[in-house]
Amino acid sequence: MAMDGYRGFLGLLVSALLVGFLCVLFTLIWVLHYREGLGWDGSALEFNWHPVLAVTGFVFVQGIAIIVYRLPWTWKCSKLLMKSIHAGLNTVAAIFAIISVVAVFDNHNAKNVPHMYSLHSWVGLTALILYVLQLVLGFFIFLLPWASLSLRALVMPIHVYSGLLLFGTVIATVLMGVTEKLFFALKNPSYHTFPPEGVFTNTLGLLIVVFGALIFWIATRPQWKRPKEPDSILFQPNGGPADGMEGAIAISSGNNMDKSDSELNSEVAARKRNLGLDEAGQRSTM
Amino acid sequence: MAMDGYRGFLGLLVSALLVGFLCVLFTLIWVLHYREGLGWDGSALEFNWHPVLAVTGFVFVQGIAIIVYRLPWTWKCSKLLMKSIHAGLNTVAAIFAIISVVAVFDNHNAKNVPHMYSLHSWVGLTALILYVLQLVLGFFIFLLPWASLSLRALVMPIHVYSGLLLFGTVIATVLMGVTEKLFFALKNPSYHTFPPEGVFTNTLGLLIVVFGALIFWIATRPQWKRPKEPDSILFQPNGGPADGMEGAIAISSGNNMDKSDSELNSEVAARKRNLGLDEAGQRSTM
C-alpha cells in the first residue's frame, strides 16, 4: 500500500470508528435520556437493552469484525490469529444480538404482547438465525483445520457475500426498529410535530447508515485487501519472500476467479513466510 | 462463460425477475385490495401511488438497471448502447421515485400533515437526491464522450459503489415505509393481532429483501462481468480479437486495481472489435 493509500485508509478507519462510537453513544442517550433507562425486570427498562445491544453488537462490533483483515498493521500477524479475531468479534456480536432479542421477548411476555408480528421482527430474526449459521459454518470450514482447500475456495465468495448482505440487512432492520419505536412511542407530542426525541433518533438512524456506508467502502476496496500468498509457494518451501509476492500477483491475476478464492489456499505457506520475513520485506507488500 | 456458469446465471436472473414481479404484484394487491386503491386527488388514493411507484421504479427497475451489463447476450452489443440502456432504466427509476414522492407531499398537503418528519423520509429523500446526482454525474462522465479516460477510471469504482449502496439504502427505506404504514394504518384489528394485511405486507417486505439479495449476488460475481477489452488494443489497431482478449486478461491482472477500472479504458477499441469480430470469436470470450 502506497503512503497516500495508507493515509486514505487511516482517515476512513478513524471516520468509521468515530461514527460507530457516535451510534452507540446516541443509542445510550436515547434510552437513558429520552426513554425510561435500563434494567432487567420485564418492563420498558428491559426492552431498552434491545436497541443498545443491537446497535453496539450487531451493528458496531459486526462492522469492525468485517474490516479486521484490512488493517495493514495486522498483515504481519498469522492468518489464523486474524481469523480468530474475526470469529471472536462476530461471536460477541451474535451474543449481543441474542440477548437483545431475549430482552424484547421478556418484555412482550410481561406485557402480554404477541411476538413476531412486525416486518422488523421477521427480517431481524431471519438475519440473526442466518448470522449464527454463517458463524458456525465459518468456524468449521475456515477456522478448524480440517476442511479441504477446494471446499474453502468454493465457500469463500459465498461467505464474503453473505457477511456483507447480513450486515446490510441488520442495518435495515435497525432502521425499521427505530421507525417502529418512534411511531409507537411518540404520541404526545406526536412524531410529526418534530419533538426533540424524533429529530435526535432520526439523526441516530442517519449515523447508522453512514457507518454502514463506511464499512462497505473499506471492505470492498481491492487495494486494501490483506496481501495474499501464492498457491505455488506451497510447493516451493524455500522460495524467498520477494519471489513469493511476485508469484502471488502473477498467479492470482492469471485466472478469472474472485481474488478471494485463491487467497485462502496458502495459509501454511503464509505462516511460514511470517516466521521468516524481515521487516523491510513485509513493508514492501503494503 | 462456461455452459454451467451460463445456466447458473440464467437461473438467478429468472429468479430475480420472478421475485421482482412478485414484489410489484404484491404492492398492487396491497393498495388495491387491502387499502383504498389508486387515484390522484390528494386523498389516500393518491398516497397509494407512493408504494406502487417506489417498488416498481426505485426497487425493480433500478435492480434491473444494475445488472443489465451482466446479460451475456448483450456482450455483442456496443458498450455505448448498453450504457444508454443502463442510463435509461435508471432515469425511469428516478422519474418513478420523484412522482412517488410528489404523491406523498400532495397527500400530506391535503391532510395538513407536516412533511419530512420520519426517519423513512430523511433517508429516502437523501437517497433520491444522491440517486439523481449519480445519474447526472454518470451521464456527463460515462455517457457523453468528453470525459478523459483517466477521469472515468478514477470515478468508476465510486460509481459502482454508490450505485449498490443507493440500491441497498432504497430497499432499507422501503422496509421502513412498510413498517411505518402498517403501524400507522393497522389499528382495528391491530398489527399485533396478525391481521391478513399485516402478514401479507410483511411477506412483501421479505420478497423485497430477497430481490435485493439476488441483484447483489448477480452484480458482484466476477465471472459474470461483461468481458473487458485491453487498454493496449488502443495502440494495436490491427491486433486480432483472440490476441486482444488474452491481452485483456494479462493487463487487467498485472496490476492491483479494481478490474472495473481498466474495463472502461477501451470503448473505442471495443466498438472496433464489435464491428470486425465473427460469431465464433465472440463466443470464445463468454
Coordinates of C-alpha atoms in Angstrom, one line a residue:
Chain A
M1 CA 0.0 0.0 0.0
A2 CA 1.5 3.4 -1.0
M3 CA 1.8 6.0 1.7
D4 CA -1.2 8.1 0.4
G5 CA -3.3 5.0 0.1
Y6 CA -2.4 4.2 3.7
R7 CA -3.4 7.7 4.8
G8 CA -6.7 7.4 3.0
F9 CA -7.3 4.1 4.7
L10 CA -6.5 5.5 8.2
G11 CA -8.8 8.5 7.5
L12 CA -11.7 6.2 6.6
L13 CA -11.0 3.9 9.5
V14 CA -11.0 6.7 12.0
S15 CA -14.2 8.1 10.5
A16 CA -15.8 4.6 10.8
L17 CA -14.7 4.2 14.4
L18 CA -15.9 7.8 15.2
V19 CA -19.3 7.3 13.6
G20 CA -19.6 3.9 15.1
F21 CA -19.0 5.3 18.6
L22 CA -21.5 8.1 17.9
C23 CA -24.1 5.4 17.0
V24 CA -23.6 3.7 20.3
L25 CA -23.5 7.0 22.3
F26 CA -26.7 8.2 20.6
T27 CA -28.4 4.9 21.3
L28 CA -27.4 5.2 25.0
I29 CA -28.6 8.8 25.2
W30 CA -31.8 7.8 23.5
V31 CA -32.7 5.1 26.1
L32 CA -31.2 6.9 29.2
H33 CA -32.4 10.5 28.5
Y34 CA -35.4 10.3 26.2
R35 CA -36.7 6.8 27.3
E36 CA -37.0 5.0 30.6
G37 CA -33.4 3.9 31.1
L38 CA -32.0 0.4 31.5
G39 CA -32.9 -2.5 33.8
W40 CA -33.8 -6.2 33.6
D41 CA -37.3 -6.5 35.1
G42 CA -39.5 -7.2 32.1
S43 CA -40.5 -3.5 31.9
A44 CA -39.6 -0.9 29.3
L45 CA -36.3 -0.7 31.1
E46 CA -35.5 -4.2 29.9
F47 CA -36.9 -3.5 26.4
N48 CA -34.4 -0.7 26.2
W49 CA -31.5 -3.1 26.2
H50 CA -32.8 -4.2 22.7
P51 CA -31.6 -1.1 20.8
V52 CA -28.5 -0.7 22.9
L53 CA -27.3 -4.3 22.3
A54 CA -28.4 -4.4 18.7
V55 CA -26.6 -1.2 17.8
T56 CA -23.5 -2.0 19.9
G57 CA -23.1 -5.6 19.0
F58 CA -25.0 -6.3 15.8
V59 CA -24.0 -3.1 14.0
F60 CA -20.8 -1.7 15.6
V61 CA -18.9 -4.9 16.6
Q62 CA -20.1 -6.7 13.4
G63 CA -18.8 -3.8 11.3
I64 CA -15.4 -3.9 12.9
A65 CA -15.3 -7.7 12.5
I66 CA -15.9 -7.3 8.8
I67 CA -12.9 -4.9 8.2
V68 CA -10.4 -6.5 10.6
Y69 CA -8.4 -8.2 7.9
R70 CA -7.9 -4.8 6.2
L71 CA -5.9 -3.2 9.0
P72 CA -2.4 -3.0 7.4
W73 CA -0.6 -3.4 10.7
T74 CA -2.2 -6.9 11.1
W75 CA -0.8 -8.1 7.8
K76 CA 2.3 -9.3 9.7
C77 CA 0.1 -11.4 12.0
S78 CA -0.7 -15.0 11.1
K79 CA -3.9 -15.6 9.1
L80 CA -5.0 -18.0 11.9
L81 CA -4.8 -15.2 14.5
M82 CA -6.7 -12.8 12.3
K83 CA -9.4 -15.4 11.6
S84 CA -9.7 -16.0 15.4
I85 CA -10.2 -12.2 16.0
H86 CA -12.7 -12.1 13.1
A87 CA -14.6 -15.1 14.5
G88 CA -14.4 -13.8 18.1
L89 CA -15.8 -10.4 17.2
N90 CA -18.6 -12.0 15.3
T91 CA -19.3 -14.2 18.3
V92 CA -19.5 -11.2 20.5
A93 CA -21.9 -9.5 18.0
A94 CA -24.1 -12.7 17.9
I95 CA -24.2 -12.9 21.7
F96 CA -25.2 -9.2 22.0
A97 CA -27.9 -9.8 19.3
I98 CA -29.3 -12.8 21.0
I99 CA -29.5 -11.1 24.4
S100 CA -31.1 -8.1 22.7
V101 CA -33.8 -10.4 21.3
V102 CA -34.3 -12.1 24.7
A103 CA -34.9 -8.6 26.2
V104 CA -37.8 -8.0 23.8
F105 CA -39.4 -11.4 24.3
D106 CA -39.2 -10.9 28.1
N107 CA -40.8 -7.5 27.7
H108 CA -43.5 -8.8 25.4
N109 CA -44.3 -11.7 27.8
A110 CA -44.5 -9.3 30.8
K111 CA -46.9 -7.0 28.8
N112 CA -48.8 -9.9 27.2
V113 CA -48.0 -8.5 23.7
P114 CA -47.7 -11.1 20.9
H115 CA -44.3 -11.9 19.5
M116 CA -43.0 -11.7 15.9
Y117 CA -45.8 -9.8 14.3
S118 CA -43.9 -6.9 12.6
L119 CA -41.7 -6.9 9.5
H120 CA -38.9 -5.7 11.7
S121 CA -39.1 -8.9 13.7
W122 CA -39.4 -11.2 10.7
V123 CA -36.4 -9.7 8.9
G124 CA -34.4 -9.3 12.2
L125 CA -34.9 -12.9 13.4
T126 CA -34.2 -14.3 10.0
A127 CA -31.0 -12.3 9.9
L128 CA -30.0 -13.5 13.4
I129 CA -30.5 -17.1 12.5
L130 CA -28.6 -16.8 9.3
Y131 CA -25.8 -14.9 11.1
V132 CA -25.4 -17.7 13.7
L133 CA -25.4 -20.2 10.8
Q134 CA -22.7 -18.2 9.0
L135 CA -20.7 -18.1 12.2
V136 CA -20.9 -21.9 12.7
L137 CA -20.2 -22.7 9.1
G138 CA -17.3 -20.2 9.1
F139 CA -15.9 -21.8 12.2
F140 CA -16.0 -25.4 10.8
I141 CA -14.9 -24.5 7.3
F142 CA -12.3 -21.7 7.7
L143 CA -11.1 -21.8 11.3
L144 CA -10.8 -25.5 12.1
P145 CA -8.0 -27.1 10.0
W146 CA -10.0 -30.0 8.5
A147 CA -11.8 -28.5 5.5
S148 CA -10.1 -29.1 2.2
L149 CA -8.7 -26.1 0.3
S150 CA -11.1 -26.7 -2.5
L151 CA -14.1 -26.5 -0.2
R152 CA -12.7 -23.3 1.3
A153 CA -12.2 -21.8 -2.1
L154 CA -15.8 -22.8 -3.1
V155 CA -17.4 -21.3 0.1
M156 CA -15.3 -18.2 0.5
P157 CA -17.1 -16.0 -2.1
I158 CA -20.5 -17.1 -0.5
H159 CA -19.1 -16.3 3.0
V160 CA -18.0 -12.8 1.9
Y161 CA -21.3 -12.1 0.1
S162 CA -23.4 -13.4 3.0
G163 CA -21.5 -11.5 5.5
L164 CA -21.9 -8.2 3.7
L165 CA -25.6 -9.0 2.9
L166 CA -26.3 -9.8 6.6
F167 CA -24.6 -6.6 7.7
G168 CA -26.7 -4.6 5.4
T169 CA -29.9 -6.5 6.4
V170 CA -29.1 -5.9 10.1
I171 CA -28.8 -2.1 9.4
A172 CA -32.1 -2.1 7.5
T173 CA -33.6 -4.0 10.5
V174 CA -32.3 -1.4 13.0
L175 CA -33.8 1.4 10.8
M176 CA -37.2 -0.4 10.8
G177 CA -36.9 -0.8 14.6
V178 CA -36.2 2.9 15.1
T179 CA -39.2 3.7 12.8
E180 CA -41.5 1.2 14.7
K181 CA -40.5 2.5 18.1
L182 CA -40.9 6.2 17.2
F183 CA -44.3 5.7 15.6
F184 CA -45.3 3.6 18.6
A185 CA -43.9 5.7 21.4
L186 CA -44.1 9.3 20.2
K187 CA -47.8 10.1 20.8
N188 CA -47.8 13.3 22.9
P189 CA -46.1 15.2 21.4
S190 CA -46.6 13.2 18.2
Y191 CA -43.6 12.2 15.9
H192 CA -45.0 14.5 13.2
T193 CA -44.6 17.6 15.4
F194 CA -40.8 17.2 15.3
P195 CA -40.2 16.6 19.0
P196 CA -36.6 16.6 20.1
E197 CA -36.6 12.8 20.6
G198 CA -37.8 12.3 17.0
V199 CA -35.2 14.5 15.5
F200 CA -32.5 13.0 17.7
T201 CA -33.3 9.4 16.9
N202 CA -33.7 10.2 13.2
T203 CA -30.1 11.5 13.4
L204 CA -29.1 8.2 15.0
G205 CA -30.7 6.4 12.0
L206 CA -28.7 8.6 9.6
L207 CA -25.4 7.9 11.6
I208 CA -26.1 4.1 11.3
V209 CA -26.5 4.5 7.5
V210 CA -23.2 6.4 7.3
F211 CA -21.4 3.8 9.5
G212 CA -22.7 1.1 7.1
A213 CA -21.5 3.0 4.1
L214 CA -18.0 3.5 5.5
I215 CA -17.7 -0.2 6.4
F216 CA -18.9 -1.2 2.9
W217 CA -16.4 1.1 1.2
I218 CA -13.5 -0.2 3.4
A219 CA -14.5 -3.8 2.9
T220 CA -14.7 -3.6 -0.9
R221 CA -11.6 -1.7 -1.9
P222 CA -9.3 -4.2 -3.6
Q223 CA -6.2 -2.2 -2.8
W224 CA -6.8 -2.6 0.9
K225 CA -7.1 -6.3 0.9
R226 CA -4.7 -8.3 3.1
P227 CA -1.9 -9.3 0.6
K228 CA -2.3 -12.9 -0.4
E229 CA 0.4 -15.5 -0.8
P230 CA 0.8 -17.6 -3.9
D231 CA -0.6 -21.2 -4.2
S232 CA 2.7 -22.2 -5.6
I233 CA 4.7 -21.4 -2.5
L234 CA 3.2 -24.5 -1.0
F235 CA 5.3 -26.4 -3.5
Q236 CA 8.3 -24.1 -3.1
P237 CA 9.1 -24.1 0.6
N238 CA 12.5 -22.4 0.0
G239 CA 11.1 -19.6 -2.2
G240 CA 12.2 -16.2 -0.9
P241 CA 9.6 -13.7 0.2
A242 CA 10.1 -11.3 -2.7
D243 CA 9.6 -14.2 -5.1
G244 CA 6.6 -15.2 -3.2
M245 CA 4.9 -11.9 -3.5
E246 CA 5.6 -11.6 -7.2
G247 CA 4.3 -15.1 -7.6
A248 CA 1.1 -14.1 -5.8
I249 CA 0.4 -11.3 -8.2
A250 CA 1.2 -13.3 -11.3
I251 CA -0.9 -16.3 -10.2
S252 CA -3.9 -14.5 -8.8
S253 CA -4.1 -12.5 -12.0
G254 CA -3.8 -15.3 -14.4
N255 CA -7.3 -16.6 -13.8
N256 CA -10.7 -15.1 -13.8
M257 CA -11.7 -16.1 -10.3
D258 CA -12.6 -13.8 -7.5
K259 CA -9.3 -12.8 -5.9
S260 CA -10.5 -14.0 -2.5
D261 CA -10.9 -17.5 -3.9
S262 CA -7.2 -18.1 -4.2
E263 CA -6.2 -16.1 -1.2
L264 CA -7.0 -18.8 1.3
N265 CA -5.3 -21.6 -0.4
S266 CA -2.0 -21.0 1.3
E267 CA -2.3 -20.5 5.0
V268 CA 0.5 -22.9 5.8
A269 CA 2.8 -21.0 3.4
A270 CA 1.7 -17.7 4.9
R271 CA 2.6 -18.8 8.4
K272 CA 6.0 -20.0 7.1
R273 CA 6.5 -16.6 5.5
N274 CA 5.5 -14.7 8.6
L275 CA 8.2 -16.6 10.6
G276 CA 11.0 -15.9 8.2
L277 CA 10.2 -12.5 6.8
D278 CA 12.2 -9.4 7.8
E279 CA 10.5 -6.1 8.5
A280 CA 11.5 -4.4 5.3
G281 CA 10.3 -7.3 3.2
Q282 CA 6.9 -7.2 4.8
R283 CA 6.6 -3.4 4.4
S284 CA 7.2 -3.8 0.7
T285 CA 3.9 -5.6 0.4
M286 CA 1.9 -2.9 2.0
Chain B
M1 CA -18.7 -18.1 -19.5
A2 CA -18.8 -21.9 -19.4
M3 CA -22.1 -23.5 -20.1
D4 CA -22.9 -24.4 -16.4
G5 CA -21.9 -20.9 -15.3
Y6 CA -24.3 -19.6 -18.0
R7 CA -27.1 -21.9 -16.7
G8 CA -26.5 -20.7 -13.1
F9 CA -26.7 -17.1 -14.3
L10 CA -30.0 -17.8 -16.2
G11 CA -31.5 -19.4 -13.1
L12 CA -30.6 -16.5 -10.9
L13 CA -31.8 -14.0 -13.5
V14 CA -35.1 -15.7 -13.8
S15 CA -35.4 -15.9 -10.0
A16 CA -34.7 -12.2 -9.7
L17 CA -37.2 -11.3 -12.4
L18 CA -39.8 -13.6 -10.8
V19 CA -39.3 -12.2 -7.3
G20 CA -39.2 -8.6 -8.7
F21 CA -42.5 -9.2 -10.4
L22 CA -44.0 -10.6 -7.2
C23 CA -42.8 -7.5 -5.3
V24 CA -44.7 -5.3 -7.8
L25 CA -47.7 -7.6 -7.8
F26 CA -47.9 -7.7 -4.0
T27 CA -47.6 -3.9 -3.8
L28 CA -50.5 -3.6 -6.2
I29 CA -52.6 -6.1 -4.3
W30 CA -51.8 -4.3 -1.1
V31 CA -53.1 -0.9 -2.3
L32 CA -55.9 -2.2 -4.4
H33 CA -57.3 -5.0 -2.2
Y34 CA -56.2 -4.1 1.4
R35 CA -56.0 -0.3 1.0
E36 CA -58.2 2.3 -0.7
G37 CA -57.0 1.8 -4.3
L38 CA -55.3 4.3 -6.6
G39 CA -56.2 7.9 -7.7
W40 CA -54.8 11.4 -8.0
D41 CA -57.0 13.6 -5.8
G42 CA -54.8 14.3 -2.7
S43 CA -56.6 11.5 -0.8
A44 CA -55.3 8.2 0.4
L45 CA -55.8 7.1 -3.2
E46 CA -53.0 9.4 -4.3
F47 CA -50.8 8.4 -1.3
N48 CA -51.1 4.8 -2.6
W49 CA -49.1 5.6 -5.7
H50 CA -46.2 6.1 -3.3
P51 CA -45.5 2.4 -2.5
V52 CA -46.5 1.3 -6.1
L53 CA -44.1 3.7 -7.8
A54 CA -41.3 3.3 -5.2
V55 CA -41.4 -0.5 -5.5
T56 CA -41.9 -0.6 -9.3
G57 CA -39.4 2.1 -10.2
F58 CA -37.0 2.6 -7.3
V59 CA -36.6 -1.1 -6.5
F60 CA -37.5 -3.3 -9.5
V61 CA -36.4 -1.0 -12.4
Q62 CA -33.3 0.1 -10.5
G63 CA -32.4 -3.5 -9.8
I64 CA -32.6 -4.5 -13.5
A65 CA -30.6 -1.4 -14.4
I66 CA -27.8 -2.5 -12.1
I67 CA -27.4 -6.0 -13.8
V68 CA -28.0 -5.0 -17.4
Y69 CA -24.3 -5.3 -18.3
R70 CA -24.3 -8.8 -17.0
L71 CA -26.7 -10.3 -19.6
P72 CA -24.3 -12.5 -21.7
W73 CA -26.4 -11.9 -24.9
T74 CA -25.7 -8.2 -24.7
W75 CA -22.0 -8.6 -24.7
K76 CA -22.1 -8.4 -28.5
C77 CA -23.8 -5.0 -28.3
S78 CA -21.7 -1.9 -28.2
K79 CA -20.8 -0.5 -24.8
L80 CA -22.4 2.8 -25.8
L81 CA -25.8 1.0 -26.4
M82 CA -25.5 -0.8 -23.0
K83 CA -24.7 2.4 -21.2
S84 CA -27.7 4.1 -22.8
I85 CA -29.9 1.3 -21.6
H86 CA -28.4 1.5 -18.1
A87 CA -28.9 5.2 -18.0
G88 CA -32.4 5.0 -19.5
L89 CA -33.6 2.4 -16.9
N90 CA -32.1 4.5 -14.1
T91 CA -33.8 7.6 -15.5
V92 CA -37.1 5.7 -15.5
A93 CA -36.5 4.6 -11.9
A94 CA -35.7 8.2 -10.9
I95 CA -38.9 9.6 -12.5
F96 CA -41.0 6.9 -10.8
A97 CA -39.3 7.8 -7.5
I98 CA -39.9 11.5 -7.9
I99 CA -43.6 11.1 -8.8
S100 CA -43.9 8.7 -5.8
V101 CA -42.6 11.5 -3.5
V102 CA -44.9 14.1 -5.1
A103 CA -47.8 11.8 -4.3
V104 CA -46.9 11.9 -0.6
F105 CA -46.3 15.6 -0.5
D106 CA -49.7 16.2 -2.2
N107 CA -51.4 13.9 0.2
H108 CA -49.8 15.5 3.3
N109 CA -50.7 18.9 2.0
A110 CA -54.3 17.9 1.5
K111 CA -54.5 16.4 5.0
N112 CA -52.4 19.2 6.6
V113 CA -49.8 16.7 7.8
P114 CA -46.2 18.0 8.1
H115 CA -43.6 16.8 5.7
M116 CA -40.3 15.1 6.3
Y117 CA -40.6 14.2 10.0
S118 CA -39.9 10.5 9.9
L119 CA -36.6 8.6 9.5
H120 CA -38.1 7.0 6.4
S121 CA -38.5 10.4 4.8
W122 CA -35.0 11.6 5.8
V123 CA -33.2 8.5 4.4
G124 CA -35.5 8.3 1.4
L125 CA -35.2 11.9 0.2
T126 CA -31.4 11.8 0.8
A127 CA -31.2 8.6 -1.3
L128 CA -33.3 10.2 -4.1
I129 CA -31.2 13.3 -4.2
L130 CA -28.0 11.3 -4.3
Y131 CA -29.5 9.0 -6.9
V132 CA -30.3 11.9 -9.2
L133 CA -26.8 13.3 -8.6
Q134 CA -25.3 9.8 -9.5
L135 CA -27.5 9.8 -12.7
V136 CA -26.3 13.3 -13.8
L137 CA -22.7 12.6 -13.0
G138 CA -22.8 9.3 -14.7
F139 CA -24.4 10.9 -17.8
F140 CA -21.7 13.5 -18.1
I141 CA -18.7 11.3 -17.2
F142 CA -19.5 8.0 -18.8
L143 CA -22.1 8.5 -21.5
L144 CA -21.1 11.8 -23.1
P145 CA -17.8 11.3 -24.9
W146 CA -15.9 14.2 -23.4
A147 CA -14.5 12.9 -20.1
S148 CA -10.9 11.7 -20.1
L149 CA -10.2 8.0 -19.7
S150 CA -8.3 8.8 -16.5
L151 CA -11.3 10.6 -15.0
R152 CA -13.5 7.7 -15.9
A153 CA -11.1 5.2 -14.4
L154 CA -11.0 7.4 -11.2
V155 CA -14.8 7.7 -10.9
M156 CA -15.8 4.2 -12.0
P157 CA -15.2 2.4 -8.6
I158 CA -17.1 5.2 -6.8
H159 CA -19.9 5.0 -9.3
V160 CA -20.3 1.2 -8.8
Y161 CA -20.0 1.5 -5.0
S162 CA -22.5 4.4 -4.9
G163 CA -24.9 2.6 -7.1
L164 CA -25.0 -0.6 -5.0
L165 CA -25.1 1.5 -1.8
L166 CA -28.0 3.6 -3.0
F167 CA -29.9 0.4 -4.1
G168 CA -29.5 -1.1 -0.6
T169 CA -30.5 2.2 1.0
V170 CA -33.6 2.4 -1.1
I171 CA -34.6 -1.1 -0.1
A172 CA -34.0 -0.2 3.6
T173 CA -36.2 2.9 3.0
V174 CA -39.0 0.8 1.5
L175 CA -38.8 -1.6 4.5
M176 CA -39.1 1.5 6.8
G177 CA -42.0 2.7 4.8
V178 CA -43.9 -0.6 5.1
T179 CA -43.2 -0.6 8.8
E180 CA -44.4 3.0 9.2
K181 CA -47.5 2.5 7.2
L182 CA -48.5 -0.8 9.0
F183 CA -48.0 0.7 12.5
F184 CA -49.9 3.8 11.4
A185 CA -52.8 2.2 9.5
L186 CA -53.4 -1.2 11.2
K187 CA -55.4 -0.1 14.3
N188 CA -58.6 -2.2 14.2
P189 CA -57.6 -5.0 14.0
S190 CA -54.2 -4.0 15.3
Y191 CA -51.0 -5.1 13.6
H192 CA -50.0 -7.2 16.6
T193 CA -53.1 -9.4 16.1
F194 CA -51.7 -10.8 12.8
P195 CA -54.4 -9.4 10.5
P196 CA -54.2 -10.7 6.9
E197 CA -52.9 -7.3 5.7
G198 CA -50.1 -7.4 8.2
V199 CA -49.0 -10.9 7.3
F200 CA -49.4 -10.1 3.5
T201 CA -47.3 -6.9 3.7
N202 CA -44.6 -8.5 5.9
T203 CA -44.3 -11.1 3.1
L204 CA -43.9 -8.3 0.6
G205 CA -41.1 -6.9 2.7
L206 CA -39.3 -10.3 2.8
L207 CA -39.7 -10.6 -1.0
I208 CA -38.1 -7.1 -1.5
V209 CA -35.1 -8.3 0.7
V210 CA -34.8 -11.5 -1.4
F211 CA -34.9 -9.4 -4.6
G212 CA -32.1 -7.2 -3.3
A213 CA -30.1 -10.2 -2.3
L214 CA -30.4 -11.7 -5.8
I215 CA -29.4 -8.5 -7.5
F216 CA -26.4 -8.1 -5.2
W217 CA -25.2 -11.6 -5.9
I218 CA -25.6 -11.2 -9.7
A219 CA -23.9 -7.8 -9.7
T220 CA -20.9 -8.9 -7.7
R221 CA -19.9 -12.2 -9.3
P222 CA -16.6 -11.5 -11.2
Q223 CA -17.2 -14.3 -13.7
W224 CA -20.4 -12.7 -14.9
K225 CA -18.9 -9.4 -15.8
R226 CA -19.0 -8.1 -19.3
P227 CA -15.7 -9.2 -20.8
K228 CA -13.3 -6.2 -21.0
E229 CA -11.1 -5.2 -23.8
P230 CA -7.4 -4.5 -23.3
D231 CA -6.0 -1.0 -22.9
S232 CA -3.3 -2.0 -25.2
I233 CA -5.6 -2.6 -28.2
L234 CA -5.9 1.2 -28.4
F235 CA -2.3 1.2 -29.5
Q236 CA -2.6 -2.0 -31.6
P237 CA -5.5 -1.3 -34.0
N238 CA -4.6 -4.3 -36.1
G239 CA -4.4 -6.8 -33.2
G240 CA -6.7 -9.8 -33.8
P241 CA -9.6 -10.4 -31.4
A242 CA -8.0 -13.5 -29.8
D243 CA -4.8 -11.6 -29.1
G244 CA -7.0 -8.8 -27.8
M245 CA -8.7 -11.0 -25.2
E246 CA -5.5 -12.5 -24.0
G247 CA -4.1 -9.1 -23.6
A248 CA -7.1 -8.0 -21.6
I249 CA -6.5 -10.8 -19.1
A250 CA -2.8 -10.2 -18.8
I251 CA -3.2 -6.5 -18.4
S252 CA -6.1 -6.4 -16.0
S253 CA -4.4 -8.9 -13.8
G254 CA -1.0 -7.4 -13.8
N255 CA -2.0 -4.5 -11.5
N256 CA -3.8 -4.4 -8.2
M257 CA -6.6 -2.1 -9.3
D258 CA -10.3 -2.9 -9.3
K259 CA -11.0 -4.7 -12.5
S260 CA -13.6 -2.2 -13.4
D261 CA -11.0 0.5 -13.5
S262 CA -9.4 -0.7 -16.6
E263 CA -12.5 -2.0 -18.3
L264 CA -13.7 1.4 -19.4
N265 CA -10.4 2.5 -20.9
S266 CA -11.1 0.9 -24.3
E267 CA -14.5 1.8 -25.6
V268 CA -13.2 2.8 -29.0
A269 CA -11.4 -0.5 -29.3
A270 CA -14.4 -2.4 -28.1
R271 CA -16.6 -0.8 -30.8
K272 CA -14.0 -1.6 -33.4
R273 CA -13.9 -5.2 -32.2
N274 CA -17.7 -5.5 -32.3
L275 CA -17.6 -4.4 -35.9
G276 CA -14.9 -6.8 -37.0
L277 CA -15.5 -9.8 -34.9
D278 CA -17.0 -13.0 -36.1
E279 CA -19.5 -15.1 -34.1
A280 CA -17.2 -17.8 -33.0
G281 CA -14.5 -15.3 -31.9
Q282 CA -17.1 -13.6 -29.7
R283 CA -18.4 -16.8 -28.2
S284 CA -14.9 -17.7 -27.1
T285 CA -14.9 -14.7 -24.7
M286 CA -18.1 -15.8 -22.9

